[in-house]
C-alpha cells in the first residue's frame, strides 16, 4: 500500500524545520521506499511496516513538543506493485506528456 | 490521543453503506471511546490501540473490494484526558454558547 | 455536498482554543448547517458557499498568527439531501443500533 | 500558500486513471506552479486561484460519476515565496543530504 503522511509540531513556533529534518532522517534511514514532496512524504509497504515508521516519526516530534498533529492517507490496492513510481508514470502515459515532479 | 478516520471502498459502487455499517459494528464493539460524525469517526486511545482498530476497519473493507482509501488525522496532546468530550465543551465555554453536534 | 474541515494555527503555542473559538463563532453565525466534532466541523452546502465559509475561518486564524494549516475533506453526492443528518441515521438503520455521537 | 489535493471518483470501478488523467490535464494547463506525487498534487498560489483550480478538477470528475471525494491540505505561511521548491531544499540543507523525490 501507499501512504502519504505529514507530522506537524504545534506550539513550537512557526518554523518547524528542525523537527521535520529529524523526521526525514528517520524516513531516509528506514529502508522503506519513499518520495518526499512539499507537503509530506509518500511511503510504500505493508500496513505494519508503514505504521511502525509513521509512529517513529510522530514520536520523534512529540519528544520536542507538547502537541503534534499527524495526517495519514492510505491507498491500498493489492496486486499493483511499485505504485510509488508507477502511479505517476501511468498518468503520464495516459496524457502523453511528462508532468512536473 | 484523538484520531479521526474514514475508510472509503473504491470501485464497489457509489453506495458504500454496507461496508461502512460493518466498520461501525467493529468500532462499536472495540470498547474504545468513539464519536461518529457524518464524515468519519473520532476515537480516543493510545497509539497502538487506535491503530489496531483502524487496521481492523480497513481490513474489513478490503475483504469486499479491490481498493480502499483510509484517511487518519491524529491530534496527540499528552496530559489532556477525555478530549473526546472536553475539546468541544471547552470551545462552548469560550464562546458561551452550545454548538450543534 | 458535505465538507469536514479543521483550521490549525501553527506557532502560537499548544493551546489554540482562542483561535478555534473565533472559528466556531464564524461557523455558527454563517447560517450553513453544521455539526462540530472533536476533530473539526462538518458543513453542508454548495461548493461556493462552503469554500467562502472555510476561507473566512482560515483568514480569521491567519490574522493572529504567521502560519495556518487547514484541512478539508469533501464528499459530493448530488441527489442525496440533508446528508448532515442522514448519513449517520442510515448507518444506524443498517446496524439496528444507535451510535455514539 | 501551498495546497496538496487529491480527487477520487467513487463508484466508477477501482481503476480511476481516466478521470485522474483529465484532472492532470487541467492542472498542467492552469499555469499555476505544481508538483505531482503518487498520492496527489501540490500547487502554489493565492487562495482564490488555488480553490478555482481545485473546483475545476472536482467538477471534471463529477461529470463522469455520481460521487467524488476531494481532500485538500493547505499550508499558508505568508512571506515565504516559492515554497514548492524551497520547503524540500531547506530540509535537504538541514540534513546535508539529497532526498528521494
Coordinates of C-alpha atoms in Angstrom, one line a residue:
Chain A
X1 CA 0.0 0.0 0.0
X2 CA 0.9 3.7 -0.4
X3 CA 0.7 6.1 2.5
X4 CA 1.2 9.8 2.3
X5 CA 1.8 11.4 5.7
X6 CA 2.9 14.6 7.4
X7 CA 3.8 15.4 11.0
X8 CA 3.3 18.9 12.3
X9 CA 4.5 20.1 15.7
X10 CA 2.1 22.6 17.2
X11 CA 3.3 25.2 19.7
X12 CA 7.0 25.3 19.0
X13 CA 6.9 28.3 16.7
X14 CA 6.1 28.8 13.0
X15 CA 9.5 27.4 11.9
X16 CA 9.3 23.6 12.3
X17 CA 12.3 22.7 10.1
X18 CA 14.4 21.2 12.9
X19 CA 11.7 18.7 13.8
X20 CA 10.9 17.9 10.2
X21 CA 14.6 17.3 9.4
X22 CA 14.8 14.7 12.1
X23 CA 11.6 13.1 10.6
X24 CA 13.3 12.9 7.2
X25 CA 16.4 11.4 8.7
X26 CA 14.2 8.6 10.2
X27 CA 12.4 8.0 6.9
X28 CA 15.6 8.0 4.8
X29 CA 17.2 5.5 7.2
X30 CA 14.2 3.2 7.4
X31 CA 14.8 1.3 4.2
X32 CA 11.2 1.7 3.1
X33 CA 10.8 3.2 -0.4
X34 CA 9.7 6.9 -0.1
X35 CA 9.3 10.1 -2.1
X36 CA 9.2 13.5 -0.3
X37 CA 7.1 16.3 -1.6
X38 CA 6.5 19.9 -0.3
X39 CA 3.5 18.8 1.8
X40 CA 4.7 15.4 3.1
X41 CA 6.2 12.1 2.3
X42 CA 4.7 9.1 0.4
X43 CA 6.0 5.6 1.5
X44 CA 5.2 2.2 0.2
X45 CA 5.0 -1.0 2.2
X46 CA 2.9 -3.4 4.2
X47 CA 0.5 -1.9 6.9
X48 CA 2.6 -2.8 9.9
X49 CA 5.9 -1.5 8.4
X50 CA 4.3 1.7 7.2
X51 CA 2.6 2.3 10.6
X52 CA 5.8 1.5 12.6
X53 CA 7.7 4.1 10.6
X54 CA 5.0 6.8 11.0
X55 CA 4.8 6.1 14.7
X56 CA 8.6 6.5 15.0
X57 CA 8.3 9.9 13.1
X58 CA 5.4 11.0 15.3
X59 CA 7.2 10.0 18.5
X60 CA 10.3 11.9 17.4
X61 CA 8.3 15.1 17.1
X62 CA 6.5 14.5 20.4
X63 CA 9.8 14.5 22.2
X64 CA 10.4 18.1 21.4
X65 CA 6.9 19.5 21.9
X66 CA 3.6 19.2 23.7
X67 CA 1.3 18.6 20.8
X68 CA 1.6 17.0 17.4
X69 CA -0.8 16.7 14.5
X70 CA -0.1 13.8 12.2
X71 CA -2.1 13.2 9.0
X72 CA -2.1 9.9 7.0
X73 CA -3.8 9.0 3.7
X74 CA -3.6 5.3 2.7
X75 CA -4.3 4.0 -0.8
X76 CA -4.4 0.2 -0.7
X77 CA -4.7 -1.7 -3.9
X78 CA -3.2 -5.2 -3.8
X79 CA -1.7 -6.7 -6.9
X80 CA -0.3 -3.4 -8.1
X81 CA 3.4 -3.3 -7.2
X82 CA 5.8 -0.4 -7.2
X83 CA 3.0 2.2 -7.2
X84 CA 5.4 4.8 -5.8
X85 CA 6.8 5.1 -9.4
X86 CA 4.0 3.5 -11.5
X87 CA 1.0 5.7 -10.5
X88 CA 2.6 8.9 -11.9
X89 CA 4.1 7.1 -14.9
X90 CA 0.7 5.6 -15.7
X91 CA -0.9 9.1 -15.7
X92 CA 1.9 10.5 -17.9
X93 CA 1.3 7.7 -20.4
X94 CA -2.4 8.4 -20.5
X95 CA -1.9 12.1 -21.2
X96 CA 1.2 11.6 -23.4
X97 CA 3.2 14.2 -21.5
X98 CA 5.8 14.4 -18.8
X99 CA 4.4 16.1 -15.6
X100 CA 6.3 18.3 -13.1
X101 CA 7.5 16.3 -10.1
Chain B
X1 CA -4.5 10.9 21.6
X2 CA -7.5 11.6 19.4
X3 CA -7.8 10.1 15.9
X4 CA -10.4 11.0 13.3
X5 CA -10.6 8.4 10.5
X6 CA -12.6 7.4 7.5
X7 CA -12.5 4.3 5.3
X8 CA -13.7 4.5 1.7
X9 CA -14.1 1.5 -0.6
X10 CA -13.3 2.5 -4.2
X11 CA -14.8 0.6 -7.1
X12 CA -17.8 -1.1 -5.4
X13 CA -20.4 1.5 -6.5
X14 CA -21.4 4.9 -5.1
X15 CA -23.4 3.4 -2.3
X16 CA -20.9 2.1 0.3
X17 CA -23.2 1.9 3.3
X18 CA -22.9 -1.9 3.7
X19 CA -19.1 -1.7 4.1
X20 CA -19.4 1.3 6.4
X21 CA -22.0 -0.4 8.6
X22 CA -19.6 -3.3 9.1
X23 CA -16.9 -0.7 10.0
X24 CA -19.2 0.9 12.6
X25 CA -20.0 -2.5 14.1
X26 CA -16.3 -3.1 14.6
X27 CA -15.8 0.3 16.2
X28 CA -18.8 0.0 18.4
X29 CA -17.6 -3.4 19.6
X30 CA -14.0 -2.4 20.2
X31 CA -14.5 -0.8 23.6
X32 CA -12.5 2.3 22.6
X33 CA -14.3 5.6 23.3
X34 CA -15.7 7.0 20.0
X35 CA -18.0 9.6 18.4
X36 CA -19.3 9.1 14.9
X37 CA -19.9 12.2 12.6
X38 CA -21.2 12.5 9.0
X39 CA -17.6 12.3 7.6
X40 CA -15.9 9.8 9.9
X41 CA -15.3 8.6 13.4
X42 CA -13.2 10.1 16.2
X43 CA -11.6 7.6 18.6
X44 CA -9.5 8.2 21.7
X45 CA -6.7 6.0 23.0
X46 CA -3.1 5.1 22.9
X47 CA -1.3 4.8 19.5
X48 CA -1.2 1.0 19.3
X49 CA -4.9 0.6 20.3
X50 CA -6.0 3.3 17.9
X51 CA -4.0 1.9 15.0
X52 CA -5.1 -1.7 15.7
X53 CA -8.7 -0.7 15.5
X54 CA -8.2 1.3 12.3
X55 CA -6.3 -1.6 10.7
X56 CA -9.3 -3.9 11.6
X57 CA -11.7 -1.5 9.9
X58 CA -9.5 -1.1 6.9
X59 CA -9.1 -4.8 6.5
X60 CA -12.8 -5.4 6.8
X61 CA -13.4 -3.1 3.8
X62 CA -10.5 -4.6 1.8
X63 CA -12.3 -8.0 2.1
X64 CA -15.2 -6.9 -0.1
X65 CA -13.3 -4.8 -2.6
X66 CA -10.1 -4.3 -4.6
X67 CA -9.1 -0.8 -3.4
X68 CA -9.6 1.1 -0.2
X69 CA -8.7 4.7 0.8
X70 CA -8.3 5.3 4.5
X71 CA -7.6 8.8 6.0
X72 CA -6.4 9.3 9.5
X73 CA -5.9 12.6 11.4
X74 CA -4.2 12.4 14.8
X75 CA -4.1 15.1 17.5
X76 CA -1.7 14.0 20.2
X77 CA -1.6 16.2 23.4
X78 CA -0.5 14.2 26.4
X79 CA -1.8 15.4 29.8
X80 CA -5.2 16.3 28.5
X81 CA -7.5 13.4 29.3
X82 CA -11.1 12.8 27.9
X83 CA -10.6 15.1 24.9
X84 CA -13.4 13.3 23.1
X85 CA -15.8 15.3 25.3
X86 CA -13.6 18.1 26.6
X87 CA -12.4 19.7 23.3
X88 CA -15.9 20.7 22.2
X89 CA -17.0 21.6 25.8
X90 CA -14.0 23.8 26.1
X91 CA -14.9 25.7 22.9
X92 CA -18.5 26.0 24.1
X93 CA -17.4 27.6 27.4
X94 CA -15.1 30.0 25.5
X95 CA -17.9 31.3 23.2
X96 CA -20.6 31.0 25.9
X97 CA -23.0 29.0 23.7
X98 CA -24.0 25.4 22.9
X99 CA -22.9 24.3 19.4
X100 CA -24.6 21.8 17.1
X101 CA -23.3 18.3 17.4
Chain C
X1 CA -22.0 18.5 -0.6
X2 CA -20.5 17.7 2.8
X3 CA -17.2 19.2 3.9
X4 CA -15.3 18.3 7.0
X5 CA -12.6 20.9 7.9
X6 CA -10.2 21.9 10.6
X7 CA -8.0 25.0 10.9
X8 CA -4.8 24.8 13.0
X9 CA -2.7 27.8 13.9
X10 CA 1.0 26.8 14.0
X11 CA 3.4 28.7 16.1
X12 CA 1.1 30.4 18.6
X13 CA 1.5 27.8 21.4
X14 CA 0.0 24.4 22.1
X15 CA -3.2 25.9 23.3
X16 CA -5.2 27.1 20.3
X17 CA -8.6 27.4 21.9
X18 CA -8.9 31.2 21.4
X19 CA -8.4 31.0 17.7
X20 CA -10.8 28.0 17.4
X21 CA -13.5 29.7 19.4
X22 CA -13.4 32.6 16.9
X23 CA -13.7 30.0 14.1
X24 CA -16.7 28.4 15.7
X25 CA -18.4 31.8 16.2
X26 CA -18.0 32.4 12.4
X27 CA -19.4 29.0 11.5
X28 CA -22.3 29.3 13.9
X29 CA -23.2 32.8 12.5
X30 CA -22.9 31.7 8.9
X31 CA -26.3 30.1 8.6
X32 CA -24.9 27.0 6.9
X33 CA -25.9 23.7 8.5
X34 CA -23.0 22.3 10.6
X35 CA -22.0 19.7 13.2
X36 CA -19.0 20.2 15.3
X37 CA -16.9 17.1 16.4
X38 CA -13.7 16.8 18.5
X39 CA -11.5 17.0 15.4
X40 CA -13.3 19.5 13.2
X41 CA -16.6 20.7 11.8
X42 CA -18.8 19.2 9.1
X43 CA -20.8 21.7 7.0
X44 CA -23.3 21.1 4.2
X45 CA -23.9 23.4 1.2
X46 CA -22.9 24.2 -2.4
X47 CA -19.2 24.5 -3.3
X48 CA -19.0 28.3 -3.3
X49 CA -20.8 28.7 0.0
X50 CA -18.8 26.0 1.7
X51 CA -15.5 27.4 0.4
X52 CA -16.4 31.0 1.3
X53 CA -17.0 30.0 4.9
X54 CA -13.8 28.0 5.1
X55 CA -11.8 30.9 3.7
X56 CA -13.4 33.2 6.3
X57 CA -12.4 30.8 9.1
X58 CA -8.9 30.3 7.7
X59 CA -8.4 34.1 7.3
X60 CA -9.6 34.7 10.9
X61 CA -6.8 32.4 12.2
X62 CA -4.2 33.9 9.9
X63 CA -4.8 37.3 11.5
X64 CA -3.4 36.1 14.8
X65 CA -0.5 34.1 13.6
X66 CA 2.2 33.6 10.9
X67 CA 1.2 30.1 9.7
X68 CA -2.0 28.1 9.4
X69 CA -2.7 24.6 8.3
X70 CA -6.3 24.0 7.1
X71 CA -7.5 20.5 6.1
X72 CA -10.7 19.9 4.0
X73 CA -12.4 16.7 3.1
X74 CA -15.3 16.9 0.6
X75 CA -17.9 14.2 -0.1
X76 CA -20.0 15.3 -3.0
X77 CA -23.0 13.1 -3.9
X78 CA -25.8 15.1 -5.7
X79 CA -29.3 14.0 -5.2
X80 CA -28.9 13.0 -1.6
X81 CA -30.2 15.9 0.5
X82 CA -29.6 16.5 4.2
X83 CA -26.7 14.2 4.4
X84 CA -25.5 16.0 7.6
X85 CA -28.2 14.0 9.4
X86 CA -29.0 11.2 7.0
X87 CA -25.5 9.6 6.7
X88 CA -25.3 8.6 10.3
X89 CA -29.0 7.7 10.6
X90 CA -28.7 5.5 7.5
X91 CA -25.8 3.6 9.1
X92 CA -27.7 3.3 12.4
X93 CA -30.6 1.7 10.5
X94 CA -28.3 -0.7 8.8
X95 CA -26.8 -2.0 12.0
X96 CA -30.0 -1.7 14.0
X97 CA -28.4 0.3 16.8
X98 CA -27.9 3.9 18.0
X99 CA -24.3 5.0 17.7
X100 CA -22.4 7.5 20.0
X101 CA -22.3 11.0 18.6
Chain D
X1 CA 0.0 29.3 0.1
X2 CA 0.7 25.6 -0.7
X3 CA -2.2 23.2 -1.2
X4 CA -1.9 19.4 -1.6
X5 CA -5.1 17.9 -3.0
X6 CA -6.5 14.7 -4.5
X7 CA -9.8 13.9 -6.2
X8 CA -11.2 10.4 -6.0
X9 CA -14.2 9.2 -8.0
X10 CA -16.2 6.7 -6.0
X11 CA -18.3 4.1 -7.8
X12 CA -16.8 4.0 -11.2
X13 CA -14.5 1.0 -10.6
X14 CA -11.2 0.5 -8.9
X15 CA -9.3 1.9 -11.9
X16 CA -9.7 5.6 -11.9
X17 CA -6.8 6.6 -14.2
X18 CA -9.0 8.1 -17.0
X19 CA -10.6 10.6 -14.5
X20 CA -7.3 11.4 -13.0
X21 CA -5.6 12.0 -16.4
X22 CA -8.2 14.6 -17.1
X23 CA -7.5 16.2 -13.7
X24 CA -3.8 16.4 -14.5
X25 CA -4.5 17.9 -17.9
X26 CA -6.5 20.6 -16.2
X27 CA -3.7 21.2 -13.6
X28 CA -1.0 21.3 -16.2
X29 CA -2.9 23.8 -18.4
X30 CA -3.8 26.1 -15.5
X31 CA -0.5 27.9 -15.3
X32 CA -0.3 27.5 -11.5
X33 CA 3.0 26.1 -10.3
X34 CA 2.5 22.4 -9.3
X35 CA 4.3 19.2 -8.4
X36 CA 2.6 15.8 -8.8
X37 CA 3.3 12.9 -6.4
X38 CA 1.9 9.4 -6.2
X39 CA -0.9 10.5 -3.8
X40 CA -1.9 13.9 -5.2
X41 CA -0.7 17.2 -6.5
X42 CA 0.8 20.2 -4.6
X43 CA 0.0 23.6 -6.1
X44 CA 1.1 27.1 -5.0
X45 CA -0.9 30.3 -5.3
X46 CA -3.3 32.7 -3.7
X47 CA -6.5 31.2 -2.1
X48 CA -8.9 32.2 -4.8
X49 CA -6.7 30.8 -7.7
X50 CA -5.9 27.6 -5.8
X51 CA -9.6 27.0 -5.0
X52 CA -10.8 27.8 -8.5
X53 CA -8.4 25.2 -9.9
X54 CA -9.4 22.5 -7.4
X55 CA -13.1 23.2 -8.1
X56 CA -12.4 22.8 -11.8
X57 CA -10.7 19.4 -11.1
X58 CA -13.5 18.3 -8.8
X59 CA -16.2 19.3 -11.3
X60 CA -14.4 17.4 -14.1
X61 CA -14.6 14.2 -12.1
X62 CA -18.2 14.8 -11.0
X63 CA -19.2 14.8 -14.7
X64 CA -18.3 11.2 -15.1
X65 CA -19.6 9.8 -11.8
X66 CA -22.2 10.1 -9.0
X67 CA -19.8 10.7 -6.1
X68 CA -16.5 12.3 -5.6
X69 CA -14.2 12.6 -2.6
X70 CA -11.8 15.5 -2.7
X71 CA -9.2 16.1 0.0
X72 CA -7.3 19.4 0.4
X73 CA -4.4 20.3 2.8
X74 CA -3.4 23.9 3.0
X75 CA -0.2 25.3 4.4
X76 CA -0.3 29.1 4.5
X77 CA 2.8 31.0 5.5
X78 CA 3.0 34.5 4.0
X79 CA 6.4 36.0 3.4
X80 CA 7.9 32.7 2.3
X81 CA 7.9 32.6 -1.5
X82 CA 8.5 29.6 -3.9
X83 CA 7.8 27.1 -1.1
X84 CA 7.0 24.5 -3.8
X85 CA 10.8 24.2 -4.3
X86 CA 12.1 25.7 -1.1
X87 CA 10.5 23.5 1.5
X88 CA 12.2 20.4 0.4
X89 CA 15.5 22.1 -0.4
X90 CA 15.5 23.7 3.1
X91 CA 15.1 20.2 4.7
X92 CA 17.9 18.8 2.5
X93 CA 20.2 21.6 3.6
X94 CA 19.4 20.9 7.2
X95 CA 20.2 17.2 7.0
X96 CA 23.1 17.7 4.5
X97 CA 21.7 15.1 2.1
X98 CA 19.7 14.8 -1.1
X99 CA 16.3 13.2 -0.5
X100 CA 14.3 11.0 -2.9
X101 CA 11.6 12.9 -4.9

